[in-house]
Coordinates of C-alpha atoms in Angstrom, one line a residue:
M1 CA -3.5 28.2 -9.4
S2 CA -5.0 24.8 -10.2
K3 CA -7.7 23.6 -12.6
R4 CA -9.5 20.4 -11.9
I5 CA -11.2 17.9 -14.0
G6 CA -13.8 15.7 -12.6
A7 CA -13.6 11.9 -12.0
A8 CA -16.0 10.9 -14.8
V9 CA -14.3 13.1 -17.2
L10 CA -10.9 11.6 -16.2
A11 CA -12.2 8.0 -16.7
A12 CA -13.3 8.9 -20.2
L13 CA -9.8 10.1 -21.0
F14 CA -7.9 7.2 -20.2
A15 CA -8.8 4.6 -22.7
Y16 CA -5.8 4.9 -24.8
D17 CA -4.1 2.1 -26.8
I18 CA -0.9 0.5 -25.6
A19 CA 0.7 0.8 -29.1
C20 CA 0.8 4.6 -28.9
A21 CA 4.5 4.9 -29.2
E22 CA 5.7 7.3 -32.1
P23 CA 9.0 6.4 -33.7
V24 CA 11.8 8.8 -34.0
N25 CA 15.1 8.9 -35.8
L26 CA 18.3 10.0 -34.2
R27 CA 21.2 11.0 -36.4
T28 CA 24.8 12.0 -34.9
D29 CA 27.3 14.1 -36.7
G30 CA 29.2 11.0 -37.6
G31 CA 26.4 9.7 -39.7
L32 CA 25.0 7.0 -37.2
S33 CA 21.3 6.8 -37.6
I34 CA 18.8 5.0 -35.1
T35 CA 15.1 4.5 -35.4
G36 CA 12.9 3.3 -32.7
D37 CA 9.8 4.1 -30.5
V38 CA 10.6 6.5 -27.6
L39 CA 10.3 4.7 -24.3
S40 CA 11.7 7.4 -21.9
F41 CA 13.7 10.5 -21.8
D42 CA 15.3 11.8 -18.5
G43 CA 16.8 15.1 -19.9
E44 CA 20.1 13.7 -20.8
Y45 CA 19.4 10.2 -22.1
M46 CA 16.7 8.6 -24.4
R47 CA 15.5 4.9 -24.4
L48 CA 14.3 3.8 -27.7
R49 CA 12.8 0.3 -28.5
T50 CA 14.6 -0.7 -32.0
D51 CA 14.9 -3.7 -34.1
Y52 CA 17.9 -4.5 -32.1
G53 CA 16.2 -4.3 -28.6
V54 CA 16.1 -1.5 -26.4
V55 CA 18.8 1.3 -26.8
T56 CA 19.9 4.2 -24.5
V57 CA 21.4 6.9 -26.4
A58 CA 22.7 10.4 -24.9
Y59 CA 20.6 13.0 -26.4
A60 CA 23.4 15.8 -26.6
G61 CA 24.8 16.2 -30.0
V62 CA 22.3 14.2 -31.9
T63 CA 19.6 15.4 -34.4
C64 CA 15.9 14.0 -33.6
E65 CA 13.2 13.8 -36.1
G66 CA 9.6 12.7 -35.3
L67 CA 6.7 13.8 -33.1
R68 CA 8.1 12.3 -29.9
C69 CA 11.3 14.3 -30.2
P70 CA 11.9 16.2 -26.8
M71 CA 11.7 20.0 -27.2
P72 CA 15.0 21.9 -26.2
N73 CA 14.6 22.7 -22.4
G74 CA 11.1 20.8 -22.5
A75 CA 9.2 19.4 -19.8
A76 CA 10.1 16.2 -18.1
E77 CA 7.4 13.4 -18.3
L78 CA 6.2 11.0 -15.7
R79 CA 3.6 8.6 -16.8
F80 CA 1.3 6.6 -14.5
A81 CA -1.0 3.7 -15.4
G82 CA -3.0 1.3 -13.4
S83 CA -5.5 1.3 -10.5
P84 CA -8.4 3.9 -10.6
R85 CA -8.3 3.6 -6.7
I86 CA -5.2 5.5 -6.8
G87 CA -5.3 7.4 -10.1
E88 CA -8.7 8.9 -9.7
V89 CA -8.2 11.0 -6.7
L90 CA -5.2 10.3 -4.7
L91 CA -2.4 10.9 -7.0
P92 CA -3.9 13.9 -8.7
A93 CA -4.3 15.5 -5.3
L94 CA -0.6 14.9 -4.5
V95 CA 0.4 16.2 -7.8
E96 CA -1.5 19.5 -7.2
A97 CA -0.2 19.8 -3.5
Y98 CA 3.4 19.3 -4.8
G99 CA 2.9 22.1 -7.3
R100 CA 1.6 24.5 -4.7
Q101 CA 4.3 23.8 -2.3
Q102 CA 6.8 24.4 -4.9
T103 CA 5.0 27.6 -5.8
L104 CA 4.4 26.4 -9.3
N105 CA 1.4 26.7 -11.6
I106 CA -0.6 23.5 -12.0
T107 CA -2.9 22.9 -15.0
A108 CA -4.9 19.8 -15.8
V109 CA -5.4 19.7 -19.5
E110 CA -6.9 17.1 -21.9
G111 CA -3.9 15.5 -23.6
E112 CA -4.2 13.6 -26.8
N113 CA -4.2 10.1 -25.0
A114 CA -4.8 10.9 -21.2
L115 CA -5.3 13.3 -18.5
Q116 CA -2.1 15.6 -18.3
Y117 CA -1.1 17.7 -15.5
Q118 CA 1.6 20.3 -16.4
I119 CA 3.6 21.8 -13.5
G120 CA 5.6 24.9 -13.9
P121 CA 5.4 28.5 -15.2
L122 CA 2.5 29.1 -17.8
G123 CA 3.5 28.2 -21.3
A124 CA 7.0 26.5 -20.1
P125 CA 6.1 23.6 -17.8
E126 CA 8.8 21.7 -16.0
L127 CA 7.0 18.5 -15.4
Q128 CA 4.2 17.0 -17.3
V129 CA 2.2 14.1 -15.4
Y130 CA 0.0 11.7 -17.2
F131 CA -2.6 9.4 -15.8
A132 CA -4.3 6.3 -17.5
L133 CA -6.7 4.3 -15.4
S134 CA -7.1 0.6 -16.0
E135 CA -6.8 -2.8 -14.3
T136 CA -3.3 -3.1 -12.6
A137 CA -2.5 -6.0 -15.1
V138 CA -3.0 -3.4 -18.0
G139 CA -0.6 -1.0 -16.0
C140 CA 1.9 -3.7 -15.7
E141 CA 1.8 -4.2 -19.7
R142 CA 2.0 -0.8 -20.5
Q143 CA 5.1 -0.2 -18.3
R144 CA 6.7 -3.4 -20.1
M145 CA 5.7 -1.9 -23.6
G146 CA 7.3 1.6 -22.8
S147 CA 3.9 3.6 -22.7
A148 CA 4.1 4.1 -18.6
D149 CA 6.8 4.7 -16.2
V150 CA 5.1 3.9 -13.0
V151 CA 2.6 1.3 -12.2
M152 CA -0.4 2.1 -9.7
S153 CA -1.6 -0.9 -8.0
A154 CA -4.0 -1.5 -5.0
R155 CA -2.5 -5.2 -4.8
P156 CA 0.7 -6.9 -4.6
A157 CA 2.3 -7.9 -8.0
T158 CA 1.7 -11.3 -9.0
A159 CA 4.3 -14.0 -9.8
E160 CA 3.5 -13.9 -13.4
E161 CA 3.6 -10.0 -13.5
N162 CA 7.1 -10.0 -11.8
A163 CA 8.3 -12.9 -14.5
A164 CA 7.0 -10.9 -17.3
S165 CA 9.0 -7.6 -16.1
V166 CA 11.9 -9.6 -15.8
A167 CA 11.6 -11.0 -19.3
A168 CA 11.1 -7.6 -20.7
G169 CA 14.6 -6.7 -19.1
L170 CA 13.2 -4.4 -16.6
G171 CA 13.8 -6.4 -13.4
A172 CA 11.1 -7.7 -10.9
L173 CA 8.3 -5.4 -9.9
N174 CA 8.8 -6.2 -6.4
A175 CA 12.7 -5.8 -6.3
D176 CA 14.3 -3.5 -3.9
G177 CA 13.9 0.1 -4.8
R178 CA 11.0 -0.5 -7.3
A179 CA 8.1 -1.2 -5.1
R180 CA 6.8 1.9 -3.1
I181 CA 3.9 1.7 -0.8
L182 CA 2.0 4.9 -1.2
A183 CA -0.7 4.6 1.2
L184 CA -2.8 1.9 3.0
D185 CA -6.3 0.9 2.1
A186 CA -8.4 -2.2 3.5
L187 CA -11.1 -4.4 2.5
V188 CA -14.1 -4.6 4.8
P189 CA -17.1 -6.9 4.7
V190 CA -20.6 -5.1 4.6
V191 CA -24.0 -6.2 5.3
S192 CA -27.6 -4.5 5.0
P193 CA -28.4 -2.3 8.1
L194 CA -31.4 -5.0 8.5
Q195 CA -29.0 -7.9 9.0
P196 CA -28.7 -8.9 12.6
V197 CA -25.3 -10.4 12.1
K198 CA -22.8 -7.9 12.7
S199 CA -19.3 -9.6 12.9
I200 CA -17.7 -12.6 11.4
S201 CA -14.6 -14.4 11.6
L202 CA -12.1 -14.6 8.6
D203 CA -12.5 -18.4 8.2
S204 CA -16.3 -17.9 8.1
L205 CA -15.9 -15.1 5.6
S206 CA -13.7 -17.4 3.4
A207 CA -16.3 -20.1 3.8
V208 CA -19.1 -17.9 2.7
F209 CA -17.4 -16.7 -0.5
S210 CA -16.2 -20.2 -1.3
G211 CA -19.7 -21.8 -0.9
E212 CA -19.2 -23.6 2.2
I213 CA -21.5 -21.7 4.3
V214 CA -24.8 -20.9 2.5
N215 CA -27.3 -19.8 5.2
W216 CA -27.3 -17.2 7.7
T217 CA -28.2 -19.7 10.5
E218 CA -24.6 -21.0 10.0
L219 CA -23.6 -17.6 11.3
S220 CA -26.0 -17.5 14.2
G221 CA -28.4 -15.3 12.2
D222 CA -31.9 -15.9 11.1
E223 CA -33.1 -18.4 8.3
G224 CA -32.2 -17.1 4.7
A225 CA -29.8 -18.1 2.1
I226 CA -26.7 -15.9 1.9
H227 CA -26.5 -13.7 -1.2
P228 CA -22.7 -13.2 -1.8
V229 CA -21.7 -10.0 -3.7
L230 CA -18.0 -9.7 -5.0
A231 CA -16.0 -7.1 -6.9
A232 CA -15.9 -7.4 -10.8
E233 CA -13.6 -10.2 -11.9
N234 CA -9.8 -8.9 -12.6
S235 CA -10.3 -5.8 -10.5
D236 CA -7.6 -5.1 -7.8
Q237 CA -10.3 -5.8 -5.1
A238 CA -11.1 -9.0 -6.6
H239 CA -7.4 -10.1 -6.8
G240 CA -6.8 -8.8 -3.1
F241 CA -9.8 -10.6 -1.7
Q242 CA -8.8 -13.7 -3.5
S243 CA -5.1 -13.7 -2.1
M244 CA -6.0 -12.6 1.4
V245 CA -9.3 -14.5 2.1
L246 CA -9.9 -17.2 -0.4
G247 CA -6.4 -18.3 -1.0
D248 CA -6.5 -21.5 -3.2
S249 CA -10.4 -21.8 -3.1
D250 CA -12.4 -20.6 -5.9
A251 CA -15.0 -17.9 -5.4
V252 CA -18.7 -19.4 -5.4
E253 CA -20.0 -19.1 -9.0
D254 CA -23.4 -17.8 -8.2
A255 CA -21.8 -14.5 -6.5
L256 CA -23.2 -11.4 -7.9
R257 CA -20.3 -9.5 -9.7
V258 CA -20.6 -5.6 -9.1
E259 CA -18.2 -2.7 -9.8
I260 CA -16.8 -1.5 -6.4
G261 CA -18.8 1.8 -5.7
P262 CA -22.4 3.0 -5.1
D263 CA -23.7 0.1 -7.0
M264 CA -22.3 -2.5 -4.7
T265 CA -23.1 -0.7 -1.6
D266 CA -26.7 -0.2 -2.8
V267 CA -27.1 -3.7 -3.7
V268 CA -25.9 -4.9 -0.5
A269 CA -27.7 -2.3 1.7
E270 CA -31.0 -3.1 0.0
D271 CA -30.8 -6.8 0.5
P272 CA -31.1 -8.0 4.1
L273 CA -29.4 -11.4 3.1
A274 CA -26.6 -9.9 1.1
I275 CA -22.9 -9.6 2.1
G276 CA -20.2 -7.8 0.1
V277 CA -16.6 -6.7 0.5
V278 CA -15.7 -3.0 -0.1
P279 CA -12.6 -0.8 0.4
M280 CA -12.4 1.2 3.5
G281 CA -14.5 4.1 3.6
A282 CA -16.8 3.0 0.7
F283 CA -19.5 1.7 2.8
G284 CA -22.2 3.8 1.5
K285 CA -25.6 2.8 3.1
A286 CA -24.2 -0.7 3.9
A287 CA -23.1 -1.5 7.4
P288 CA -19.5 -2.6 8.0
M289 CA -19.0 -5.7 9.8
I290 CA -16.4 -6.2 12.8
L291 CA -14.0 -9.3 12.2
Q292 CA -14.2 -11.5 15.3
D293 CA -11.8 -14.3 15.8
V294 CA -13.1 -17.6 17.4
C295 CA -11.4 -16.6 20.8
G296 CA -13.5 -13.5 20.8
L297 CA -10.8 -11.0 20.0
R298 CA -12.1 -8.4 17.6
S299 CA -10.4 -6.3 14.7
I300 CA -12.0 -3.2 13.6
P301 CA -11.0 -1.2 10.4
R302 CA -9.7 2.0 12.0
R303 CA -6.7 4.3 10.9
T304 CA -4.6 3.0 13.8
S305 CA -5.4 -0.5 13.2
L306 CA -4.3 -0.1 9.4
K307 CA -1.2 1.5 10.5
T308 CA -0.1 -1.1 12.9
G309 CA -1.1 -3.9 10.7
D310 CA -3.6 -5.3 13.3
Y311 CA -6.6 -5.3 10.8
P312 CA -5.8 -8.5 8.9
L313 CA -7.5 -7.3 5.6
T314 CA -5.1 -4.3 5.2
M315 CA -4.3 -3.6 1.5
P316 CA -1.3 -1.4 0.8
L317 CA -1.4 0.8 -2.2
Y318 CA 1.5 0.3 -4.3
L319 CA 3.5 2.3 -6.9
Y320 CA 5.9 0.1 -9.1
L321 CA 8.6 2.3 -10.2
P322 CA 10.8 2.1 -13.2
E323 CA 14.1 0.4 -13.4
Y324 CA 15.6 3.1 -15.5
R325 CA 16.7 6.6 -15.0
I326 CA 14.0 9.1 -14.7
A327 CA 14.2 12.9 -15.2
P328 CA 15.5 14.9 -11.9
Q329 CA 12.0 16.7 -11.9
A330 CA 10.1 13.4 -12.0
A331 CA 12.6 11.8 -9.3
D332 CA 12.0 14.9 -7.0
F333 CA 8.3 14.6 -7.1
L334 CA 8.4 10.8 -6.4
A335 CA 10.8 11.6 -3.3
W336 CA 8.5 14.2 -2.1
L337 CA 5.8 11.5 -1.9
R338 CA 7.5 10.3 1.4
S339 CA 7.3 13.7 3.0
N340 CA 5.1 14.6 5.9
E341 CA 3.4 17.1 3.8
A342 CA 2.5 14.5 1.3
Q343 CA 1.2 12.1 4.3
A344 CA -1.2 15.2 5.2
V345 CA -2.6 15.2 1.6
I346 CA -3.0 11.3 1.6
R347 CA -5.0 11.7 4.8
R348 CA -7.3 14.4 3.3
A349 CA -7.9 12.3 0.3
G350 CA -9.5 9.9 2.7
F351 CA -6.7 7.2 2.6
V352 CA -4.5 6.0 5.5
D353 CA -1.0 7.6 5.5
Q354 CA 2.2 6.0 6.8
G355 CA 2.9 8.9 9.3
V356 CA 3.6 7.8 12.9
V357 CA 0.8 8.3 15.5
P358 CA 0.8 7.6 19.2
I359 CA -1.8 4.8 20.5
G360 CA -2.6 5.7 24.3
W361 CA -3.1 3.1 26.7
D362 CA -6.7 3.9 26.9
E363 CA -6.9 2.6 23.3
Q364 CA -5.3 -0.8 24.3
G365 CA -7.6 -1.8 27.0
E366 CA -9.0 -4.9 25.2
R367 CA -5.7 -6.5 24.3
L368 CA -4.4 -5.7 27.9
A369 CA -7.5 -7.2 29.5
N370 CA -7.3 -10.3 27.3
A371 CA -3.6 -10.7 28.1
I372 CA -4.5 -10.6 32.0
L373 CA -7.4 -13.1 31.5
Q374 CA -5.2 -15.5 29.6
A375 CA -2.3 -15.2 32.2
G376 CA -1.3 -18.6 33.7
S377 CA 1.3 -21.4 33.7
E378 CA 2.8 -20.2 30.3
V379 CA 2.6 -16.6 30.7
S380 CA 2.3 -15.5 34.3
L381 CA 0.9 -12.4 35.9
T382 CA 4.5 -11.7 37.1
E383 CA 5.7 -11.6 33.6
L384 CA 3.0 -9.4 32.4
Q385 CA 3.8 -7.1 35.3
G386 CA 7.5 -7.0 34.3
M387 CA 6.5 -6.2 30.7
L388 CA 4.4 -3.2 31.8
R389 CA 7.1 -2.0 34.1
T390 CA 9.6 -2.0 31.1
L391 CA 7.1 -0.1 28.9
D392 CA 5.7 2.2 31.7
G393 CA 6.0 5.9 30.9
Q394 CA 6.1 5.1 27.3
A395 CA 3.6 5.1 24.4
R396 CA 2.9 2.7 21.7
L397 CA 3.5 4.2 18.2
S398 CA 1.6 2.9 15.0
T399 CA 4.8 1.7 13.6
T400 CA 4.6 -2.1 13.7
F401 CA 6.9 -4.6 12.0
R402 CA 6.0 -7.9 10.6
F403 CA 7.9 -10.5 8.9
A404 CA 7.1 -12.6 5.9
E405 CA 5.7 -16.1 6.4
G406 CA 8.2 -18.5 7.4
A407 CA 11.1 -16.0 6.8
T408 CA 13.2 -13.5 8.6
T409 CA 12.7 -10.7 6.2
L410 CA 10.2 -8.0 6.7
T411 CA 7.0 -7.7 4.9
P412 CA 6.8 -4.7 2.1
V413 CA 4.7 -2.7 4.5
S414 CA 7.2 -3.2 7.4
E415 CA 10.0 -2.3 4.9
S416 CA 8.1 0.9 4.2
H417 CA 7.6 1.6 7.9
L418 CA 11.2 1.1 8.6
L419 CA 12.3 3.6 5.9
F420 CA 9.9 6.1 7.3
L421 CA 11.1 5.4 10.7
A422 CA 14.7 6.0 9.8
Q423 CA 13.9 9.3 8.0
A424 CA 12.1 10.5 11.0
I425 CA 15.2 9.8 13.3
R426 CA 17.4 11.6 10.8
D427 CA 15.0 14.6 10.8
G428 CA 15.4 14.8 14.6
Q429 CA 11.7 13.8 15.5
F430 CA 13.0 11.6 18.3
D431 CA 16.0 13.4 19.6
G432 CA 16.4 12.9 23.3
R433 CA 13.7 10.3 23.4
R434 CA 13.8 6.7 24.2
L435 CA 12.8 4.1 21.6
T436 CA 11.8 0.5 22.5
L437 CA 11.3 -2.2 19.8
A438 CA 9.0 -4.6 21.7
G439 CA 9.1 -8.1 20.1
F440 CA 5.9 -10.3 20.5
S441 CA 5.3 -14.1 19.2
D442 CA 2.4 -16.4 18.7
G443 CA 1.6 -18.9 21.5
T444 CA 2.6 -22.0 19.5
G445 CA 5.2 -24.0 21.3
A446 CA 6.8 -23.2 24.6
A447 CA 6.7 -19.9 26.3
S448 CA 10.5 -19.7 26.9
V449 CA 11.4 -20.5 23.2
N450 CA 8.6 -17.9 22.0
K451 CA 10.2 -15.3 24.4
N452 CA 13.8 -16.1 22.8
L453 CA 12.2 -15.8 19.2
S454 CA 10.5 -12.5 20.0
Q455 CA 13.9 -11.1 21.2
T456 CA 15.5 -12.3 18.1
R457 CA 12.9 -10.6 16.0
A458 CA 13.3 -7.3 17.9
E459 CA 17.0 -7.3 17.4
A460 CA 16.7 -8.1 13.7
V461 CA 14.6 -4.9 13.4
L462 CA 16.9 -2.9 15.2
A463 CA 19.9 -4.3 12.9
E464 CA 17.9 -3.2 9.8
L465 CA 17.2 0.0 11.2
T466 CA 20.9 0.6 12.0
I467 CA 21.6 -0.2 8.4
A468 CA 19.0 2.2 7.0
L469 CA 20.6 4.8 9.3
G470 CA 23.8 4.3 7.6
G471 CA 25.3 1.9 10.0
E472 CA 25.1 3.8 13.2
I473 CA 22.2 5.0 15.7
P474 CA 22.6 8.7 16.4
S475 CA 24.0 9.4 19.7
N476 CA 20.8 11.7 20.7
V477 CA 18.6 8.7 20.5
S478 CA 18.3 5.7 22.6
I479 CA 16.9 2.6 21.1
T480 CA 16.6 -0.9 22.8
A481 CA 15.3 -4.3 21.8
N482 CA 13.1 -6.3 24.3
G483 CA 11.4 -9.6 23.5
F484 CA 8.1 -10.4 25.6
G485 CA 7.1 -13.6 23.8
E486 CA 3.2 -14.4 23.8
A487 CA 2.5 -11.9 26.5
L488 CA 0.1 -9.5 24.5
P489 CA -1.9 -11.3 21.8
M490 CA -3.7 -9.5 19.1
G491 CA -5.2 -12.6 17.7
C492 CA -6.4 -16.1 18.5
D493 CA -3.7 -18.6 18.4
E494 CA -6.2 -21.1 17.4
T495 CA -6.2 -19.7 13.7
E496 CA -3.5 -18.9 11.4
W497 CA -4.8 -15.3 10.8
G498 CA -4.4 -14.9 14.7
R499 CA -1.0 -16.4 14.9
R500 CA 0.3 -14.0 12.1
M501 CA -1.2 -10.8 13.9
N502 CA 0.7 -12.0 16.9
R503 CA 4.1 -12.3 15.4
R504 CA 5.2 -8.8 15.4
V505 CA 7.6 -6.2 16.8
E506 CA 6.0 -2.9 18.1
L507 CA 7.6 0.6 18.4
W508 CA 7.2 2.2 21.8
V509 CA 8.6 5.8 23.0
G510 CA 9.3 7.5 26.2
D511 CA 11.4 10.4 27.5

């Protein structure tokens, strides 16, 4: 049984002060007394901020005085803070689904400081989940201050946020085990349905919002000054757009700043000269634009292109977990977020999950045609035929691995894909199947060198996967690594964006 509160009510409940910690006093039988603000309690140990720093105390055998003292056999707590993009709909939907699957009662109540979900028998909940919506930067601060356990973020943590977390004794937000990708989102440029320009390159998009391109004629459109519309400053969408598109360039000063949502899409839709950038699925009355690179290759924001990472403005939705122990009930919920059941909830909530889906040959016609058209002295038609013979009888899966710029380490999204793949193999989803890790490169340099590089990357993914599986591939699954060099481009090698899309390892499966 579930009770829901609307999104507008949720937003009103989330404006609570960071300095909301209540002091408690712990006394042992031996007379030791410790006073401090409660930071967390996992059912066995309590973390306090004291005058002497952060102290962890075993709760058994102590007497606790204060409003924040846990009740005997009381509910565990899990406190989220940060991005409304995650906290308004997605995580509440996951909380409710988790409670239903566990056949537990779920109740949404107005807590003193935030929305609170109680999961468990009526009157005796086992887990209490709190949500506080804010900018991600505020969520990070709340975690450092001890008033939140998990940060919700629609962008990667910044270097400054990582440094502040380390300085607070919590370790880097992006450290192994702390950064968890919950789902995938994307930024999509939009225009009025009356605007004849329906596609744009990433370089041109950057030039528009940095003020280098100011008229639609520069984009092969009709005469008219471009009216750029951007998300409100300091929002996750603004930070994401800055890092992915503008880079070191400043946004044009006269851009109209609007809150993401109906206000932005209405402004863009009603102005034929406007262009904006919104999250995937939040187009409203505006028309989404296709990203088209200089050589003509197109990138369309679809579920499969986000899963594969082939859409260049994909934005992972992150959870930054606590460095300290949390209660078993809370840990169980966080572990459940990787389950197939949770992935289904993510899809129903309108986001892109990380579940693996097949991509048929009929959906790959454009890139296969492009590969054949570009076949020549570097990559011959004979080599393309050899690649197709190797992959014949197999289907491409959405799981795609990419490496950090100038490094041999996987990107955070690829690391998450690796964990999901390892779990699927352990669960027997690929028993008796043949998996191929197909490596590809960009077209910079000699084709023979690129082929060797793509083979090395495919073997690197296989090595990482073997580690994730405990050091050994199960005997009932066959996995091979093959490098095909620059044979199947996803982007144009004339641009950095295109080269980045081309450097990848794909997953294929056959009988």
